[in-house]
Amino acid sequence: MSLSLRNLTRKLPLGAALSLDLLLLVCNSLNGHYNAPAGILYTPIVVPLVVWLIAFSRNRNPILKAVLSGCLISLHDISIKLYGGGMHDPQGQGVVHLFLFIALLPSFLILVAAVDQDGSTKPKVRRVAKLLFVVLVGIHLVVTSDLGAGQCINC
């Protein structure tokens, strides 16, 4: 058996993957707070990495993977909107949403690949997991579209 990053993450238990994800999100949030645009600029890297760690963990439940991925993406977006440094005007919110949408495409593709590779679950459950991920992220975007507007952090 070769030692590669994919094999290592394949064997990660869900708790370890979730712990690494939370650590990654906290580090990116702190980086965004103290180095104003960095947290936003790293979003297209951090968000797919977070989803990848959850999607290719040892857990075989696609619904749980979709829910955790959606919740972690929401947590990341909320932390950027509330604690990111700089002036939170409409243009800045547009940039935050742009980088989030750039990150969502590979994240969704990673989740789809991970869910479809697991042949032990029924196709209907896999379709529900994919739809649930899209619905959760969509609800988050509708509810928090103007979260943090008008704030000035570290200005």
XYZ file of C-alpha atoms in Angstrom:
155
model
C 0.000 0.000 0.000
C 1.443 3.347 -1.001
C 1.555 6.243 1.407
C -0.269 9.178 -0.160
C -2.416 12.001 1.137
C -5.547 10.403 -0.303
C -4.868 7.124 1.517
C -4.228 8.984 4.761
C -7.480 10.936 4.576
C -9.404 7.849 3.505
C -8.514 6.319 6.845
C -9.291 9.381 8.953
C -12.177 8.829 11.331
C -14.949 11.382 11.068
C -14.048 12.914 14.443
C -10.448 13.505 13.389
C -11.527 15.001 10.059
C -14.012 17.263 11.833
C -11.360 18.368 14.329
C -8.922 19.211 11.523
C -11.666 21.085 9.707
C -12.549 23.179 12.747
C -8.876 23.965 13.336
C -8.500 25.000 9.699
C -11.593 27.213 9.882
C -10.460 28.894 13.106
C -6.993 29.560 11.653
C -8.477 31.038 8.474
C -10.913 33.154 10.476
C -8.129 34.534 12.668
C -5.998 35.151 9.597
C -8.876 37.030 7.999
C -9.421 39.085 11.142
C -5.836 40.263 11.481
C -4.833 40.285 7.777
C -7.993 41.733 6.261
C -8.287 40.274 2.759
C -6.423 37.021 3.457
C -9.384 35.102 4.906
C -11.496 35.950 1.882
C -8.718 35.175 -0.587
C -8.055 31.756 0.980
C -11.739 30.770 0.816
C -11.420 28.946 -2.558
C -8.667 26.809 -1.002
C -9.981 26.316 2.530
C -13.608 25.455 1.735
C -12.886 22.619 -0.756
C -10.211 21.269 1.604
C -12.715 21.218 4.465
C -15.279 19.401 2.313
C -12.616 16.991 1.033
C -11.599 15.976 4.555
C -15.223 15.267 5.506
C -16.201 13.658 2.195
C -13.319 11.190 2.145
C -13.405 10.311 5.840
C -14.084 6.810 7.114
C -17.798 7.469 7.594
C -20.019 5.905 4.929
C -23.188 7.950 5.580
C -23.641 10.350 2.634
C -26.390 12.337 4.374
C -24.107 13.059 7.332
C -21.289 14.054 4.976
C -23.580 16.468 3.133
C -24.963 18.013 6.332
C -21.530 18.418 7.927
C -20.080 19.894 4.742
C -22.933 22.376 4.444
C -22.664 23.363 8.107
C -18.895 23.844 7.914
C -19.228 25.997 4.798
C -21.858 28.068 6.593
C -19.622 28.394 9.643
C -16.735 29.569 7.470
C -18.880 32.120 5.667
C -20.356 33.449 8.920
C -16.903 33.785 10.474
C -15.631 35.734 7.454
C -18.684 38.012 7.433
C -18.662 38.709 11.172
C -14.977 38.673 12.082
C -13.137 39.492 8.880
C -11.168 42.708 9.075
C -11.959 45.808 7.086
C -15.040 47.754 6.115
C -18.072 45.561 5.442
C -19.774 47.572 2.706
C -21.865 46.176 -0.198
C -18.805 45.869 -2.458
C -16.951 43.878 0.187
C -19.939 41.608 0.671
C -19.991 41.045 -3.078
C -16.341 40.002 -2.989
C -17.049 37.616 -0.093
C -19.912 36.050 -2.058
C -17.820 35.846 -5.236
C -15.041 33.929 -3.504
C -17.591 31.714 -1.748
C -19.222 30.827 -5.079
C -15.790 30.101 -6.556
C -15.218 27.712 -3.629
C -18.650 26.073 -3.830
C -18.190 24.541 -7.279
C -15.162 22.359 -6.440
C -16.669 21.634 -3.021
C -19.844 20.277 -4.582
C -17.870 18.249 -7.120
C -15.738 16.768 -4.328
C -18.842 15.804 -2.366
C -20.468 14.276 -5.463
C -17.324 12.255 -6.222
C -17.066 10.978 -2.655
C -20.745 10.085 -2.391
C -20.821 8.372 -5.794
C -17.671 6.331 -5.088
C -19.407 4.621 -2.196
C -21.385 1.917 -3.947
C -22.816 0.470 -0.736
C -25.510 3.152 -0.396
C -28.656 3.275 -2.478
C -28.755 5.715 -5.400
C -31.779 7.460 -3.898
C -29.865 8.184 -0.677
C -26.949 9.544 -2.693
C -29.259 11.848 -4.657
C -30.895 13.059 -1.435
C -27.461 13.816 0.053
C -26.447 15.901 -2.968
C -29.744 17.784 -2.970
C -29.547 18.324 0.785
C -26.107 19.913 0.434
C -27.370 22.338 -2.212
C -30.477 23.183 -0.162
C -28.478 23.781 3.033
C -26.007 26.083 1.306
C -28.861 27.867 -0.471
C -30.742 28.442 2.789
C -27.560 29.745 4.371
C -26.986 32.194 1.525
C -30.560 33.492 1.668
C -30.581 33.912 5.442
C -27.109 35.458 5.800
C -26.843 37.451 2.573
C -26.342 40.768 4.377
C -24.819 39.482 7.605
C -22.196 41.865 8.961
C -23.124 44.721 6.616
C -21.969 48.113 7.840
C -19.389 46.810 10.313
C -15.916 48.263 10.456
C -13.442 45.829 12.039
C -9.813 46.888 12.560
C -10.395 50.094 10.553
